[in-house]
Amino acid sequence: MNDVVKKQLEKIEKKEKKYLSKKENRLYCKKKAVEEMIEQKVPEKVKQAIEKAFFKGFLVLLEKGTSVIEKTYDKEKILWQHQFYENRFEQNRKNRQFQKIVKNANQCNRINIAITAVEGGVLGVLGIGLPDIPLFLAIILKGIYQTALQYGFDYNDKREQIYILRLIRAAMIEQKQKVALNILVEETAMCIEKEIAVPYNFEEEVKQTSQLLSHAMLTAKMIQGVPVIGVAGSGYNAVVYHTILKYCNIKYKKRYLQKKNKE
C-alpha cells in the first residue's frame, strides 16, 4: 500500500472514530430538553404536515429532480477536475495531489453553507416555514452530489441514492445511535463496491429519513414560521447542512481511500 494512502486512511478512520464516540455534553442535553418541551406543544397535524413536506420533497427530488439540481452546478467541470487530480495522484501518489481533491470538495460545501444561511434568513424574515423545505433539501442533496463527484462516485445509481439517504440519517440521528447506523452505511458502501444487491424499500428509506430530519428540524421550522423570530430559527438550516455534509465528507473520503488501497 502506498504510504500516502495508508496515512490518509488511518487519519480519516481516526477522525471517524472520534466523530462516532463524541459525548453529548451538558449544553446539548439542556438544548434537547427545551426542544422536546416545545415539540410536545406542537399539534400532531403540524408534525404530520412537516414530515409530509420532507417526504414529498425527497421523493420528487430523488426521482425527478436530479437534472434540475444539476443545473445549479457544473457537473462536467467537477468530473474533469476529479479526473485531472485523480490521474496526477495515480502517477505519483503524492499527498499534495490528494489534498487537491479534498480541497475541491470542501470549497463546494463552503459555498453551499453560505447559500443555506441566506436562503434561511430571507425565508425566516418573510415568516415562511413549510414552503422552503424542498428548496432546503435540494441544497443538501446538491452538496452531497458535489461531494460524491469530487471523490469519483456516481449518485444516479439507485443504490447510491439509498446510501445517501442512510448518510443523512446517520448524520442527524442521536449520538448514542450513530454507531449502529454507521454500520448500516458501511454495509451499504460495501455492497456497492462489490456490485451486489443492496436490500431496501425505497419509500421506506425516504420515510425513515423524512421522519428523522423533520423531527430534528421541527423546533427550528416552527420558529422560522414566525416573522418576529424567524431569522433566529433560519440559522439552523446552515447548522443542519454542515452536520450532514461533515459526515458525508468523512464517508466519501474513506470510500475513496479504501478503493485506492485495493488498487
Coordinates of N, CA and C in Angstrom, one line a residue, residues 112-225:
N112 N -22.1 26.3 -0.4 CA -23.5 25.8 -0.1 C -23.9 26.2 1.3
I113 N -23.0 26.2 2.2 CA -23.4 26.7 3.6 C -23.8 28.1 3.6
A114 N -23.1 28.9 2.8 CA -23.5 30.3 2.7 C -24.9 30.5 2.0
I115 N -25.2 29.7 1.0 CA -26.5 29.7 0.4 C -27.6 29.3 1.3
T116 N -27.4 28.3 2.2 CA -28.4 27.9 3.1 C -28.7 29.0 4.1
A117 N -27.6 29.7 4.5 CA -27.8 30.7 5.5 C -28.6 31.9 4.9
V118 N -28.3 32.3 3.7 CA -29.0 33.3 3.0 C -30.5 32.9 2.8
E119 N -30.6 31.7 2.2 CA -32.0 31.2 1.9 C -32.8 31.1 3.2
G120 N -32.2 30.6 4.3 CA -33.0 30.5 5.5 C -33.3 31.9 6.1
G121 N -32.3 32.8 6.0 CA -32.6 34.1 6.5 C -33.7 34.9 5.9
V122 N -33.7 34.8 4.5 CA -34.7 35.5 3.8 C -36.1 34.9 4.1
L123 N -36.2 33.6 4.1 CA -37.5 33.0 4.3 C -37.9 33.1 5.8
G124 N -36.9 33.2 6.7 CA -37.2 33.5 8.1 C -37.9 34.9 8.3
V125 N -37.3 35.9 7.6 CA -37.8 37.2 7.7 C -39.3 37.3 7.1
L126 N -39.5 36.5 6.1 CA -40.8 36.5 5.4 C -41.8 35.7 6.3
G127 N -41.3 35.0 7.2 CA -42.2 34.2 8.0 C -42.6 32.9 7.4
I128 N -41.8 32.3 6.5 CA -42.1 31.1 5.8 C -41.5 29.9 6.5
G129 N -42.2 28.8 6.7 CA -41.6 27.7 7.3 C -41.7 26.5 6.4
L130 N -42.9 26.0 6.1 CA -43.0 24.8 5.3 C -42.6 24.9 3.8
P131 N -43.0 26.0 3.1 CA -42.7 26.1 1.7 C -41.2 26.0 1.3
D132 N -40.3 26.3 2.2 CA -38.9 26.3 1.8 C -38.2 24.9 2.0
I133 N -39.0 23.9 2.5 CA -38.4 22.6 2.8 C -37.8 21.9 1.5
P134 N -38.6 21.9 0.4 CA -38.0 21.3 -0.9 C -36.7 22.0 -1.3
L135 N -36.7 23.3 -1.2 CA -35.5 24.1 -1.6 C -34.3 23.7 -0.7
F136 N -34.6 23.6 0.6 CA -33.6 23.3 1.6 C -33.0 21.9 1.3
L137 N -33.9 20.9 1.0 CA -33.5 19.6 0.7 C -32.7 19.5 -0.6
A138 N -33.0 20.4 -1.6 CA -32.3 20.4 -2.8 C -30.9 20.9 -2.6
I139 N -30.7 21.9 -1.7 CA -29.3 22.3 -1.4 C -28.5 21.3 -0.7
I140 N -29.2 20.5 0.2 CA -28.5 19.4 0.9 C -28.0 18.4 -0.1
L141 N -29.0 18.0 -1.0 CA -28.6 17.0 -2.0 C -27.6 17.5 -3.0
K142 N -27.6 18.8 -3.3 CA -26.6 19.4 -4.1 C -25.2 19.2 -3.5
G143 N -25.1 19.5 -2.2 CA -23.8 19.4 -1.5 C -23.3 17.9 -1.5
I144 N -24.2 17.0 -1.3 CA -23.9 15.6 -1.3 C -23.5 15.1 -2.7
Y145 N -24.2 15.5 -3.7 CA -23.9 15.1 -5.1 C -22.5 15.7 -5.5
Q146 N -22.2 16.9 -5.1 CA -20.9 17.5 -5.5 C -19.8 16.8 -4.7
T147 N -20.0 16.4 -3.5 CA -19.0 15.7 -2.7 C -18.8 14.3 -3.3
A148 N -19.9 13.6 -3.7 CA -19.7 12.3 -4.4 C -18.9 12.4 -5.7
L149 N -19.2 13.4 -6.5 CA -18.5 13.6 -7.7 C -17.0 13.9 -7.5
Q150 N -16.7 14.7 -6.5 CA -15.3 15.1 -6.2 C -14.5 13.9 -5.9
Y151 N -15.1 12.9 -5.3 CA -14.4 11.6 -4.9 C -14.7 10.5 -5.9
G152 N -15.3 10.8 -7.1 CA -15.5 9.9 -8.1 C -16.6 8.9 -8.0
F153 N -17.7 9.2 -7.3 CA -18.8 8.3 -7.2 C -20.1 8.9 -7.9
D154 N -20.8 8.0 -8.5 CA -22.0 8.3 -9.3 C -23.3 8.2 -8.5
Y155 N -23.9 9.4 -8.2 CA -25.1 9.4 -7.4 C -26.3 9.1 -8.1
N156 N -26.3 8.8 -9.4 CA -27.5 8.5 -10.2 C -27.9 7.0 -9.9
D157 N -26.9 6.2 -9.5 CA -27.2 4.8 -9.2 C -28.2 4.7 -8.1
K158 N -29.2 3.9 -8.2 CA -30.3 3.7 -7.1 C -29.6 3.3 -5.8
R159 N -28.7 2.4 -5.9 CA -28.0 2.0 -4.6 C -27.3 3.2 -3.9
E160 N -26.8 4.1 -4.8 CA -26.1 5.3 -4.2 C -27.1 6.2 -3.6
Q161 N -28.3 6.3 -4.1 CA -29.4 7.1 -3.5 C -29.8 6.6 -2.2
I162 N -29.8 5.2 -2.0 CA -30.1 4.6 -0.7 C -29.0 4.9 0.2
Y163 N -27.8 4.9 -0.3 CA -26.6 5.2 0.5 C -26.7 6.6 1.1
I164 N -27.1 7.6 0.2 CA -27.2 9.0 0.5 C -28.3 9.2 1.6
L165 N -29.4 8.5 1.5 CA -30.5 8.6 2.5 C -30.0 8.1 3.8
R166 N -29.2 7.0 3.8 CA -28.7 6.5 5.1 C -27.6 7.4 5.6
L167 N -26.9 8.0 4.8 CA -25.9 9.0 5.2 C -26.6 10.1 6.0
I168 N -27.6 10.6 5.5 CA -28.4 11.7 6.1 C -28.9 11.3 7.5
R169 N -29.5 10.1 7.5 CA -30.0 9.6 8.8 C -28.9 9.4 9.8
A170 N -27.8 8.9 9.4 CA -26.6 8.6 10.3 C -26.1 10.0 10.9
A171 N -26.1 11.0 10.0 CA -25.6 12.3 10.4 C -26.5 13.0 11.4
M172 N -27.8 12.8 11.3 CA -28.8 13.5 12.1 C -29.3 12.8 13.3
I173 N -29.0 11.5 13.4 CA -29.6 10.7 14.5 C -28.8 11.0 15.8
E174 N -29.5 10.7 16.9 CA -28.8 11.0 18.2 C -27.5 10.3 18.3
Q175 N -26.6 10.9 19.0 CA -25.2 10.4 19.1 C -25.1 8.9 19.6
K176 N -26.0 8.5 20.5 CA -25.9 7.2 21.0 C -26.3 6.1 20.0
Q177 N -27.0 6.6 18.9 CA -27.4 5.6 17.9 C -26.6 5.7 16.6
K178 N -25.6 6.6 16.6 CA -24.8 6.8 15.4 C -24.0 5.5 15.0
V179 N -23.4 4.8 16.0 CA -22.6 3.7 15.7 C -23.3 2.6 14.9
A180 N -24.5 2.3 15.4 CA -25.4 1.3 14.7 C -25.7 1.7 13.3
L181 N -26.1 3.0 13.1 CA -26.5 3.4 11.7 C -25.2 3.5 10.9
N182 N -24.1 3.9 11.5 CA -22.8 3.9 10.7 C -22.5 2.6 10.1
I183 N -22.8 1.5 10.9 CA -22.5 0.2 10.4 C -23.4 -0.1 9.2
L184 N -24.6 0.3 9.2 CA -25.5 0.2 8.0 C -25.0 0.9 6.8
V185 N -24.5 2.1 7.0 CA -23.8 2.9 6.0 C -22.6 2.2 5.4
E186 N -21.8 1.6 6.3 CA -20.6 0.9 5.8 C -21.0 -0.4 5.0
E187 N -22.0 -1.1 5.5 CA -22.5 -2.3 4.7 C -23.0 -1.9 3.4
T188 N -23.7 -0.8 3.3 CA -24.3 -0.3 2.0 C -23.1 0.0 1.0
A189 N -22.1 0.7 1.5 CA -21.0 1.0 0.7 C -20.3 -0.2 0.2
M190 N -20.2 -1.2 1.1 CA -19.5 -2.5 0.7 C -20.3 -3.2 -0.4
C191 N -21.6 -3.2 -0.3 CA -22.4 -3.8 -1.3 C -22.2 -3.1 -2.7
I192 N -22.2 -1.8 -2.6 CA -22.0 -1.0 -3.9 C -20.6 -1.3 -4.5
E193 N -19.6 -1.4 -3.6 CA -18.2 -1.6 -4.1 C -18.1 -3.0 -4.7
K194 N -18.8 -4.0 -4.1 CA -18.7 -5.4 -4.6 C -19.8 -5.6 -5.7
E195 N -20.5 -4.6 -6.0 CA -21.6 -4.7 -7.1 C -22.6 -5.8 -6.8
I196 N -23.0 -5.8 -5.6 CA -24.1 -6.8 -5.2 C -25.3 -6.0 -4.8
A197 N -26.4 -6.7 -4.7 CA -27.7 -6.0 -4.4 C -27.7 -5.4 -3.0
V198 N -28.3 -4.2 -2.9 CA -28.5 -3.5 -1.6 C -29.9 -3.7 -1.2
P199 N -30.2 -4.5 -0.1 CA -31.6 -4.7 0.3 C -32.2 -3.4 0.7
Y200 N -33.4 -3.0 0.1 CA -34.0 -1.8 0.5 C -35.4 -1.7 0.0
N201 N -36.2 -0.9 0.7 CA -37.6 -0.5 0.2 C -37.5 1.0 0.0
F202 N -37.5 1.5 -1.2 CA -37.2 2.9 -1.4 C -38.1 3.9 -0.6
E203 N -39.4 3.7 -0.7 CA -40.3 4.6 0.0 C -40.1 4.5 1.5
E204 N -39.7 3.3 2.0 CA -39.5 3.2 3.5 C -38.2 3.9 3.9
E205 N -37.2 3.9 3.0 CA -36.0 4.6 3.3 C -36.2 6.1 3.3
V206 N -37.0 6.6 2.3 CA -37.4 8.0 2.3 C -38.2 8.4 3.5
K207 N -39.1 7.5 3.9 CA -40.0 7.8 5.1 C -39.1 7.9 6.3
Q208 N -38.2 7.0 6.5 CA -37.4 7.0 7.7 C -36.5 8.2 7.8
T209 N -36.0 8.6 6.6 CA -35.1 9.8 6.6 C -35.9 11.1 6.8
S210 N -37.1 11.1 6.3 CA -38.0 12.2 6.4 C -38.4 12.4 7.9
Q211 N -38.8 11.3 8.5 CA -39.2 11.3 9.9 C -38.0 11.9 10.8
L212 N -36.9 11.4 10.6 CA -35.7 11.8 11.4 C -35.4 13.3 11.2
L213 N -35.3 13.7 9.9 CA -34.9 15.0 9.6 C -36.0 16.0 10.0
S214 N -37.3 15.7 9.8 CA -38.4 16.6 10.2 C -38.4 16.7 11.8
H215 N -38.1 15.6 12.5 CA -38.1 15.6 13.9 C -36.9 16.6 14.4
A216 N -35.8 16.4 13.7 CA -34.6 17.2 14.1 C -34.8 18.7 13.9
M217 N -35.6 19.0 12.9 CA -35.8 20.4 12.5 C -37.1 21.0 12.9
L218 N -37.9 20.2 13.6 CA -39.3 20.7 13.9 C -39.3 22.0 14.7
T219 N -38.5 22.1 15.7 CA -38.5 23.4 16.5 C -38.0 24.5 15.7
A220 N -37.0 24.3 14.9 CA -36.4 25.4 14.0 C -37.5 25.9 13.0
K221 N -38.2 24.9 12.4 CA -39.2 25.3 11.4 C -40.4 26.1 12.1
M222 N -40.7 25.7 13.3 CA -41.8 26.4 14.0 C -41.4 27.9 14.3
I223 N -40.1 28.0 14.7 CA -39.6 29.4 15.0 C -39.5 30.1 13.7
Q224 N -39.0 29.5 12.6 CA -38.9 30.2 11.3 C -40.2 30.6 10.7
G225 N -41.3 30.0 11.1 CA -42.6 30.3 10.6 C -43.2 31.5 11.2

